[in-house]
Tab-separated table of C-alpha atoms in Angstrom:
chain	number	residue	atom	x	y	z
A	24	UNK	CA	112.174	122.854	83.058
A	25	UNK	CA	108.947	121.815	81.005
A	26	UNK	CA	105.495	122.050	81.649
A	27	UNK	CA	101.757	120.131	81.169
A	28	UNK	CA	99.380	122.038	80.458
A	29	UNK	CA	95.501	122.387	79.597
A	30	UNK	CA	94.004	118.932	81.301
A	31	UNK	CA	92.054	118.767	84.458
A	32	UNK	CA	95.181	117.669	86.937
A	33	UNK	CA	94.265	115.348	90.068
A	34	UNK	CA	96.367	117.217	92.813
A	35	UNK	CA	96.604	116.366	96.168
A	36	UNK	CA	93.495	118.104	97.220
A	37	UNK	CA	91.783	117.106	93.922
A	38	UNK	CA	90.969	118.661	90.647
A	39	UNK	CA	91.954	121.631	89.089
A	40	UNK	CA	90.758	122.269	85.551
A	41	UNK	CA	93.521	123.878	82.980
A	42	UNK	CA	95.920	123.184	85.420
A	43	UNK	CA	99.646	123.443	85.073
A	44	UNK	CA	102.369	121.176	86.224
A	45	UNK	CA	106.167	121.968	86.161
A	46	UNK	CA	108.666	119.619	85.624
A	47	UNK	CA	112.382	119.956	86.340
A	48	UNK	CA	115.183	117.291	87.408
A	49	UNK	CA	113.068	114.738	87.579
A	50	UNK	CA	110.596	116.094	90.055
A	51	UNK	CA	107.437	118.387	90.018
A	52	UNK	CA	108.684	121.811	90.605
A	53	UNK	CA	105.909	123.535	90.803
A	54	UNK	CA	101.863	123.636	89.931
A	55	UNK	CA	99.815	125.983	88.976
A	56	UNK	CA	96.807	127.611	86.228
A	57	UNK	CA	96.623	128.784	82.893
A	58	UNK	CA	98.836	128.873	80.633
A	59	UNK	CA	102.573	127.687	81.417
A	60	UNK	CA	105.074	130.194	81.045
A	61	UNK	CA	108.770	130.454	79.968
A	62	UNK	CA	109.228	126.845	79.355
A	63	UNK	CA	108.452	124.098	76.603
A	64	UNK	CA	105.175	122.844	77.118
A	65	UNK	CA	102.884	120.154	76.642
A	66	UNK	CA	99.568	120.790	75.751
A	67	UNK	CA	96.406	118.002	76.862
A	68	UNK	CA	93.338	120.028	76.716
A	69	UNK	CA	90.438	118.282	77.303
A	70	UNK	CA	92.549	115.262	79.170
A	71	UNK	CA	93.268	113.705	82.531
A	72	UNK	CA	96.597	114.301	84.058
A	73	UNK	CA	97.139	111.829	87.004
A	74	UNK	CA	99.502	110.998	89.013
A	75	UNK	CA	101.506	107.523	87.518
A	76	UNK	CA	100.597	104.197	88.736
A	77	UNK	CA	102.488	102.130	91.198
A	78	UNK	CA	101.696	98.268	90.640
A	79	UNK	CA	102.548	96.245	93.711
A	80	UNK	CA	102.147	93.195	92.212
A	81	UNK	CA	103.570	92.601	88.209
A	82	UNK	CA	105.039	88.564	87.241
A	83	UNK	CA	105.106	89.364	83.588
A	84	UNK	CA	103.950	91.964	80.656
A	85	UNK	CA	104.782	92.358	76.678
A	86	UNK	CA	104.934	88.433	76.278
A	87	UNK	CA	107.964	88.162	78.718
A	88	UNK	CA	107.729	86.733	82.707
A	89	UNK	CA	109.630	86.837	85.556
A	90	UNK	CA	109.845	83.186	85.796
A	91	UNK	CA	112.079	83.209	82.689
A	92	UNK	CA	114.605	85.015	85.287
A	93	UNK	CA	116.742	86.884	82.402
A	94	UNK	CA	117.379	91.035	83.218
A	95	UNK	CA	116.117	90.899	79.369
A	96	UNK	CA	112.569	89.816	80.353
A	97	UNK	CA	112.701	92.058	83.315
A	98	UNK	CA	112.978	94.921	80.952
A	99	UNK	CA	110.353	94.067	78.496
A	100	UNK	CA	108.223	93.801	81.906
A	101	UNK	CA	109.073	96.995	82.785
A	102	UNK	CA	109.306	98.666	79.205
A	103	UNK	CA	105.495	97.055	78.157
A	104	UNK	CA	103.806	97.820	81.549
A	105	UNK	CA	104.942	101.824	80.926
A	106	UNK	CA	103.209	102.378	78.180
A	107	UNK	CA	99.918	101.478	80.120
A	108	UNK	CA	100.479	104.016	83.331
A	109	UNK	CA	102.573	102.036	85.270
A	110	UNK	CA	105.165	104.217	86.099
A	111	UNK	CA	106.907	102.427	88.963
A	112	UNK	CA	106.128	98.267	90.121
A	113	UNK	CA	107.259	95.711	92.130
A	114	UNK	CA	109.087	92.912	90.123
A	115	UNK	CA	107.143	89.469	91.621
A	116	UNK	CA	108.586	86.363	91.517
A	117	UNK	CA	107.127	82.981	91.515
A	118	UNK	CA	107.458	80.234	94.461
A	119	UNK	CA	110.532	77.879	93.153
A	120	UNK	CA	113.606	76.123	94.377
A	121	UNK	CA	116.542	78.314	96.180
A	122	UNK	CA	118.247	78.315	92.923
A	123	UNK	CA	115.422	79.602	90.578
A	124	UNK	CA	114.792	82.118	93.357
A	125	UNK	CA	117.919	83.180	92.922
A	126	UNK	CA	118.118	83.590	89.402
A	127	UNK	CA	114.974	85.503	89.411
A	128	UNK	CA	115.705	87.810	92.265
A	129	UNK	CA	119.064	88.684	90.270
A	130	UNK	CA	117.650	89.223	87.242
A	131	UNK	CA	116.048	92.498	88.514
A	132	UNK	CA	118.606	94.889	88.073
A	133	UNK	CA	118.079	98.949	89.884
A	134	UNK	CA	118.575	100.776	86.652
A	135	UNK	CA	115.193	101.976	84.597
A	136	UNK	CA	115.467	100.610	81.538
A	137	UNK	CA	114.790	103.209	78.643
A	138	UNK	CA	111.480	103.821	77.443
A	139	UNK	CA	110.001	101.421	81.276
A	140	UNK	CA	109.106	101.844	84.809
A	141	UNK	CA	110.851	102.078	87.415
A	142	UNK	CA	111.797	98.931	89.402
A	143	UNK	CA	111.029	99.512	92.898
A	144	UNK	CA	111.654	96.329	94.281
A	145	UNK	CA	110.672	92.773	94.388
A	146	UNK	CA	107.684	90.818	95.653
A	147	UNK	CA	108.411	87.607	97.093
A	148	UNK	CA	105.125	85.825	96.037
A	149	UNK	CA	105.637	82.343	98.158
A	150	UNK	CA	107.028	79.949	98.280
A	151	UNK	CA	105.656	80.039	101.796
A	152	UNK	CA	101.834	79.499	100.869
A	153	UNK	CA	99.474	76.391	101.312
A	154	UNK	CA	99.561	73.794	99.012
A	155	UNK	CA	95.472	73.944	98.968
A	156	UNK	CA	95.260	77.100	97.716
A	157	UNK	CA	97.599	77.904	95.022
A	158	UNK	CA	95.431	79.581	92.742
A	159	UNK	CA	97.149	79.580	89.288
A	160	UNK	CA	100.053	80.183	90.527
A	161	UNK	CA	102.596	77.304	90.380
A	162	UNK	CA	101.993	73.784	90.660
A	163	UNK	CA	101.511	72.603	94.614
A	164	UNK	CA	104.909	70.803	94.922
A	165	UNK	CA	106.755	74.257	94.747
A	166	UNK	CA	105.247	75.424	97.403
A	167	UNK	CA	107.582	75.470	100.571
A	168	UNK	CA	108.539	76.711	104.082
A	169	UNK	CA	111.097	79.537	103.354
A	170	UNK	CA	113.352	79.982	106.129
A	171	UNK	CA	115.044	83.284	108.009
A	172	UNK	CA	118.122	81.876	106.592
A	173	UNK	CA	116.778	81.911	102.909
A	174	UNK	CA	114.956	84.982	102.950
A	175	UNK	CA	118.901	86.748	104.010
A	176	UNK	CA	120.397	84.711	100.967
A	177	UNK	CA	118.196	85.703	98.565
A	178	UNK	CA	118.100	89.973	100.268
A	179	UNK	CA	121.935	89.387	99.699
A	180	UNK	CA	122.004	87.960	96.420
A	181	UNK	CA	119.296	90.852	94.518
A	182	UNK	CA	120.307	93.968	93.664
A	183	UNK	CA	117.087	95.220	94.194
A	184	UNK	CA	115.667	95.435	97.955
A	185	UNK	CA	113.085	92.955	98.707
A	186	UNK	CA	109.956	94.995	99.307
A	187	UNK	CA	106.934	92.413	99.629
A	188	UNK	CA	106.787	89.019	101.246
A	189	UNK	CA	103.624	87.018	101.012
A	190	UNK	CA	102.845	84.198	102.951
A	191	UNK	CA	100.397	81.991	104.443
A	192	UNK	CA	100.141	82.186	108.378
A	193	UNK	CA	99.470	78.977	109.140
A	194	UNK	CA	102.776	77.281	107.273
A	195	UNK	CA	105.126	76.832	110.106
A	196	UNK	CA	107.379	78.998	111.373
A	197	UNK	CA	105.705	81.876	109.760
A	198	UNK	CA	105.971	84.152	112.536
A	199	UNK	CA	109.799	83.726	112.335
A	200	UNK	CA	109.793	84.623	108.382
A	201	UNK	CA	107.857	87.676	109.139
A	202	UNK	CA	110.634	89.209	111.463
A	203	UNK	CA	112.925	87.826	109.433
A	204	UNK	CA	111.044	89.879	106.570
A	205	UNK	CA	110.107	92.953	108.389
A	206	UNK	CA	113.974	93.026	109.863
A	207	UNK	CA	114.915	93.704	106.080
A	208	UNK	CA	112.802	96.455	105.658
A	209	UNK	CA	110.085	94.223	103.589
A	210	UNK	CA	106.280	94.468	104.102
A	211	UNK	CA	104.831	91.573	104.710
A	212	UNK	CA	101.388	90.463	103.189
A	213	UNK	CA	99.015	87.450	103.482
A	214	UNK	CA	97.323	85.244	101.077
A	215	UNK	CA	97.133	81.486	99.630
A	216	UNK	CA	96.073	80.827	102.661
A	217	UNK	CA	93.593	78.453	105.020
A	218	UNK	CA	94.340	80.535	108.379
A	219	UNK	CA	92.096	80.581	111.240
A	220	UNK	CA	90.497	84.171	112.009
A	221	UNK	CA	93.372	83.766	114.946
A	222	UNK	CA	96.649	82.236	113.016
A	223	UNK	CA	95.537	85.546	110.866
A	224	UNK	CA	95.613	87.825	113.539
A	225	UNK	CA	98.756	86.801	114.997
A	226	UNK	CA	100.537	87.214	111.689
A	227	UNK	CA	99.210	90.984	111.404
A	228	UNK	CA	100.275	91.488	115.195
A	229	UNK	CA	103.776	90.151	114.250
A	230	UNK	CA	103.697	92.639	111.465
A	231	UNK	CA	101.282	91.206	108.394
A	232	UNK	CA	100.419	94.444	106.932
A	233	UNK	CA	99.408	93.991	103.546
A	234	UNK	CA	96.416	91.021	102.288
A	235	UNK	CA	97.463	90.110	98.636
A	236	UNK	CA	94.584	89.499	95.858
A	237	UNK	CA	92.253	89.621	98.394
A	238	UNK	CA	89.279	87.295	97.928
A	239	UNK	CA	91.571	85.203	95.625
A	240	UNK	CA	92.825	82.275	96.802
A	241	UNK	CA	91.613	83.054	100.589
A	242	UNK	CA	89.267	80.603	102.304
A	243	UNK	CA	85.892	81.730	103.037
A	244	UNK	CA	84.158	81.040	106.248
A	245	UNK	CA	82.644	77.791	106.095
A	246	UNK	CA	79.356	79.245	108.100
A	247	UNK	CA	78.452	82.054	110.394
A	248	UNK	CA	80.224	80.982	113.356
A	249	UNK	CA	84.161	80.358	111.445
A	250	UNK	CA	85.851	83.776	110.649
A	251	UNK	CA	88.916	82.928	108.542
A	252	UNK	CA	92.079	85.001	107.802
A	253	UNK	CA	89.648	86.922	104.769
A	254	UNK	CA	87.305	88.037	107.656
A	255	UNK	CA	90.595	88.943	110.038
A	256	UNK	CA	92.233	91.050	106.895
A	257	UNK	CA	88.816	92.757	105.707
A	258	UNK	CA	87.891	94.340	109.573
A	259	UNK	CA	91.442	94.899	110.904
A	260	UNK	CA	92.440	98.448	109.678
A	261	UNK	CA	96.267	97.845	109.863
A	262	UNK	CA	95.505	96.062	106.752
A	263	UNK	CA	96.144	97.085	103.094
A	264	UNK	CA	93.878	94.620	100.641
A	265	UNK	CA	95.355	94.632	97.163
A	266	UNK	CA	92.453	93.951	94.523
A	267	UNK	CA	92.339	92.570	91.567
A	268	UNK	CA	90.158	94.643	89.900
A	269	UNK	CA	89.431	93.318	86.708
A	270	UNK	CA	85.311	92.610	87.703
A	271	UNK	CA	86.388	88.682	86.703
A	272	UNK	CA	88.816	87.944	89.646
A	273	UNK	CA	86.376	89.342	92.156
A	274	UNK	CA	82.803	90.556	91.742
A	275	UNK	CA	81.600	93.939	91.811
A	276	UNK	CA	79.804	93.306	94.797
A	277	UNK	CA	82.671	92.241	96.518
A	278	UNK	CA	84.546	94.867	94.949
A	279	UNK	CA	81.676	97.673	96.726
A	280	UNK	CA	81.702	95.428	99.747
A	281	UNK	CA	85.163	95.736	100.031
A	282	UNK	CA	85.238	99.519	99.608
A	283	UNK	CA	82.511	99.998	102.135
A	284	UNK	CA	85.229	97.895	104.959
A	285	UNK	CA	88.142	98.890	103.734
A	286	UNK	CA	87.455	102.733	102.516
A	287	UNK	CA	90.136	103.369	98.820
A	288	UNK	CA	93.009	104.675	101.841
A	289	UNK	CA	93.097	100.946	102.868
A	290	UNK	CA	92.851	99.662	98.999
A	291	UNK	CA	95.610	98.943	96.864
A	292	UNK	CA	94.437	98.055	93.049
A	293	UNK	CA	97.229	95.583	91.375
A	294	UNK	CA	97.053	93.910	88.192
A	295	UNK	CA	98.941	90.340	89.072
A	296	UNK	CA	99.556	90.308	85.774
A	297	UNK	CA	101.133	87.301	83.501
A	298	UNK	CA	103.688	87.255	80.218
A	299	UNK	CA	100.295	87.920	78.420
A	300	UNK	CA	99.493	91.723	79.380
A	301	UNK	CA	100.714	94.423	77.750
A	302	UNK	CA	100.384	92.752	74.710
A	303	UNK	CA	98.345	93.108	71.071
A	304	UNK	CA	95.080	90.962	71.326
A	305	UNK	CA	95.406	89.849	75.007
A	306	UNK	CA	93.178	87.723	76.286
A	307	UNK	CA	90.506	89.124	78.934
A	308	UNK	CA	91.731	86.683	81.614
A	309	UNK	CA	93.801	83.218	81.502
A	310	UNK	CA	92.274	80.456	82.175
A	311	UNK	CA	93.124	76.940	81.907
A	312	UNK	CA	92.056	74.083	80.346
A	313	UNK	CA	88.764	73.348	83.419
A	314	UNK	CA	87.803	76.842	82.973
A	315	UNK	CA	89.635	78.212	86.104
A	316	UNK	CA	90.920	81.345	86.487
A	317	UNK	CA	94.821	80.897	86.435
A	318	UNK	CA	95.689	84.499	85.764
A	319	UNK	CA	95.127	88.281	84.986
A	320	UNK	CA	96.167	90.341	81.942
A	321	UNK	CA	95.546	93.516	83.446
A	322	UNK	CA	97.121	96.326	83.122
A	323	UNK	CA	96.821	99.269	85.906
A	324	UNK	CA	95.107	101.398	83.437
A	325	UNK	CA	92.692	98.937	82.678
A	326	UNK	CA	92.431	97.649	86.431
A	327	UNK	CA	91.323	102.004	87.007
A	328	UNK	CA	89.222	101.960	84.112
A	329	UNK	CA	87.229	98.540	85.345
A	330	UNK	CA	86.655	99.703	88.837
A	331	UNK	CA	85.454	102.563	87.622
A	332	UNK	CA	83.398	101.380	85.104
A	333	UNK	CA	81.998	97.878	86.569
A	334	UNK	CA	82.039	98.783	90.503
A	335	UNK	CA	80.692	102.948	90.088
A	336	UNK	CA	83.949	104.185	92.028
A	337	UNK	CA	84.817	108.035	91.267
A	338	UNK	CA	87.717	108.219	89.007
A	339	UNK	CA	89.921	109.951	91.854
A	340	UNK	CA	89.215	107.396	94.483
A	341	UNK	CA	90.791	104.850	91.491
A	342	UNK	CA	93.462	106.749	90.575
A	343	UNK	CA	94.257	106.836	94.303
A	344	UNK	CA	94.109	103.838	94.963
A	345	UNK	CA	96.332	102.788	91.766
A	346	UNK	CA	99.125	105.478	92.954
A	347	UNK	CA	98.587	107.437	95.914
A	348	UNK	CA	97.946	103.923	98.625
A	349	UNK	CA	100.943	101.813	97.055
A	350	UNK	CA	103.199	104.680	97.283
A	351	UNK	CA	102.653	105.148	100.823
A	352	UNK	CA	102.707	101.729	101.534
A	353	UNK	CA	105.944	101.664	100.134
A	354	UNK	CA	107.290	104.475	101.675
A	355	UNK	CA	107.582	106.703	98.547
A	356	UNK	CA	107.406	110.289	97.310
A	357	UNK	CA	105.447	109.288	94.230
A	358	UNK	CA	101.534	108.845	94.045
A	359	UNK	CA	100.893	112.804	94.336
A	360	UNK	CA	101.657	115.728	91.750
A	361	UNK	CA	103.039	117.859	93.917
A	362	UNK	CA	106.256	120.142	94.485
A	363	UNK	CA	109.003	118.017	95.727
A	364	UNK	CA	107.186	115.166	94.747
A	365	UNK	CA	108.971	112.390	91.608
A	366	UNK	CA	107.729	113.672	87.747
A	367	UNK	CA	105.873	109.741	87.594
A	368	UNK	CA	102.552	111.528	85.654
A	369	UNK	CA	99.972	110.172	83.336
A	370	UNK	CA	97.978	111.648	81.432
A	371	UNK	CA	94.329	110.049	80.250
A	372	UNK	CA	91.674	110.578	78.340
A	373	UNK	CA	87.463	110.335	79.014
A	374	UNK	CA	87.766	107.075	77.764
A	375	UNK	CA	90.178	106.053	80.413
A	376	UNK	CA	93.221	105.223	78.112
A	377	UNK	CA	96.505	106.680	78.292
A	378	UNK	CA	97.648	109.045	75.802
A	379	UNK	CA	101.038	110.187	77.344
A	380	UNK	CA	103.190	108.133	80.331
A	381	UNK	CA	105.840	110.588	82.337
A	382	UNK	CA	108.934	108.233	84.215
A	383	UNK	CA	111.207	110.368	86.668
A	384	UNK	CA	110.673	113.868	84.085
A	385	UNK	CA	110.775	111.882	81.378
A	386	UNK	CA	107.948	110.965	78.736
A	387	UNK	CA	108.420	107.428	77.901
A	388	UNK	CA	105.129	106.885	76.118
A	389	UNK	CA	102.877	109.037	73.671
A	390	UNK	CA	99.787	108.347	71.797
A	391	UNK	CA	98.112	111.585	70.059
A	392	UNK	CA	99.946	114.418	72.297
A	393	UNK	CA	102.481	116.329	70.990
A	394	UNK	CA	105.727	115.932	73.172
A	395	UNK	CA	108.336	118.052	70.385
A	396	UNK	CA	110.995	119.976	72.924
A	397	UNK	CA	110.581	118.273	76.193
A	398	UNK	CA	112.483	115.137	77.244
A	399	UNK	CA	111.441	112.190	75.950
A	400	UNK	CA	113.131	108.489	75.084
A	401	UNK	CA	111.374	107.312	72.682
């Protein structure tokens, strides 16, 4: 057993100053005040310890992408997002032929590389998605129908579960895929889409429960009388809307509107992040040649630090929504410090940057803080 002690610790019904947490076997064992007893210890006075961040939503990190479908790349995903917070993601694939698919649904292997996250599962990001809005994503001609059939091929072929579908409700036969997806266990999420209000709410009756980058790559209503699939995500409250919350993908005042519908219990922050995050001297935001935004470079610490700092949300309801929200969307014991709960901590400072990144008991990362005597791999 080890111990963190001496930072102000977001527990489950909020913060405790010089508060203790107990680690043993890969779990929180126990929390507490003061001064931690019996046990190597930590000390982070003056520091946030939070619980670690869950990104639902990670293509690439540490100049590596899942496109490159290699279990090295994977790893470098996983290893480069750690050291930012991340303690646990969803590996997200891009929209490709059945082969690529497959080669970058098998790449993702279950074991946590040393030093990274966790890999919780993938995210199926297309190919079933419309043509017209594709974003930065891929080029239009990848996008494609993807059948029952090849959603079960690809399920049998990873190693990892499929957590995450999205998918555009009016490409045909997209009820089908979402039974298909939901039979398997995976959520199932909407974006790169030009539903109708109606094609939207008949996807989240059939089980759409998630609304991916939401405000990105959705179509707005064209006037006061045309609700569209953002309108049918934003006011139903089965809905989880994942932001991207770097103040460039969305505005703040569409982050605050957003938070005012939606409430942080229904908000999920993800960073949708490319080969460049995680990285020395990453850009702000990728962009291509025309100016458009083609991609993010966030990292989950960052995407906390911007919504606090650019939209005026408290730093719990952030941290929450980073953590607690994707957990439980997920289905996991993570997202909380609390007995029982997985060891997946982080610890931050004022400033919002991590100092010290806890995996499953483990520290994996370190900047500043003392770690001599507990476990560590690094």
């Amino acid at each position: 057993m080890w111990a963190i002690e001496g930072g102000d610790v977001l527990f489950e019904w909020g913060w405790v100053r010089k508060g203790v947490v107990y680690i043993d076997g890969g779990r929180v064992a126990a929390i507490g005040g003061g001064k931690a007893e019996a046990c190597p210890s930590v000390s982070v006075d003056g520091l946030f310890v939070v619980p670690g961040f869950v990104d639902m939503h990670v293509h690439g990190g540490g100049g590596a992408s899942v496109w490159d479908a290699t279990t090295e790349a994977v790893e470098t995903v996983l290893k480069s997002h750690a050291a930012y917070g991340t303690t646990a993601l969803l590996v997200t694939t891009y929209p490709a032929d059945e082969e690529h698919l497959v080669e970058q649904v098998v790449a993702v292997k279950r074991r946590r590389p040393e030093g990274g996250a966790q890999p919780l599962g993938i995210h199926l990001e297309g190919p079933h998605l419309n043509a017209a809005r594709t974003g930065g994503l891929v080029p239009a001609q990848r996008l494609r129908p993807l059948s029952p059939n090849e959603l079960a091929r690809l399920a049998e072929a990873a190693c990892v579960p499929i957590r995450l579908v999205t998918l555009a409700p009016e490409v045909e036969a997209s009820l089908e895929l979402i039974k298909a997806a939901r039979a398997i266990g995976a959520l199932c999420a909407i974006s790169h889409t030009e539903a109708t209000y109606q094609q939207a709410k008949k996807a989240i009756d059939a089980g759409c429960t998630e609304a991916t980058h939401i405000f990105n790559t959705f179509a707005f209503a064209p006037n006061a009388r045309t609700p569209t699939a953002l309108q049918a995500c934003l006011l139903d409250d089965r809905v989880r809307a994942h932001l991207i919350s770097d103040m460039l993908h969305v505005h703040p005042v569409f982050v605050q509107l957003l938070l005012r519908v939606k409430g942080w219990e229904k908000t999920v922050l993800i960073t949708d992040a490319l080969r460049e995050a995680a990285t020395e001297n990453a850009p702000e935001i990728v962009r291509a040649d025309d100016g458009r935004i083609i991609g993010s470079t966030l990292t989950t610490s960052r995407a906390v630090a911007c919504i606090v700092k650019g939209a005026g949300v408290p730093l719990e309801a952030a941290v929450r929504m980073a953590s607690y929200v994707p957990a439980k969307a997920l289905g996991l014991k993570k997202g909380i410090i609390k007995p029982g709960w997985d060891a997946d901590i982080v610890v931050l400072d004022r400033d919002i940057s991590v100092k010290m990144v806890v995996v499953g008991g483990v520290v994996v990362f370190a900047d500043g803080v003392s770690v001599k005597g507990v476990p560590s791999e690094f």
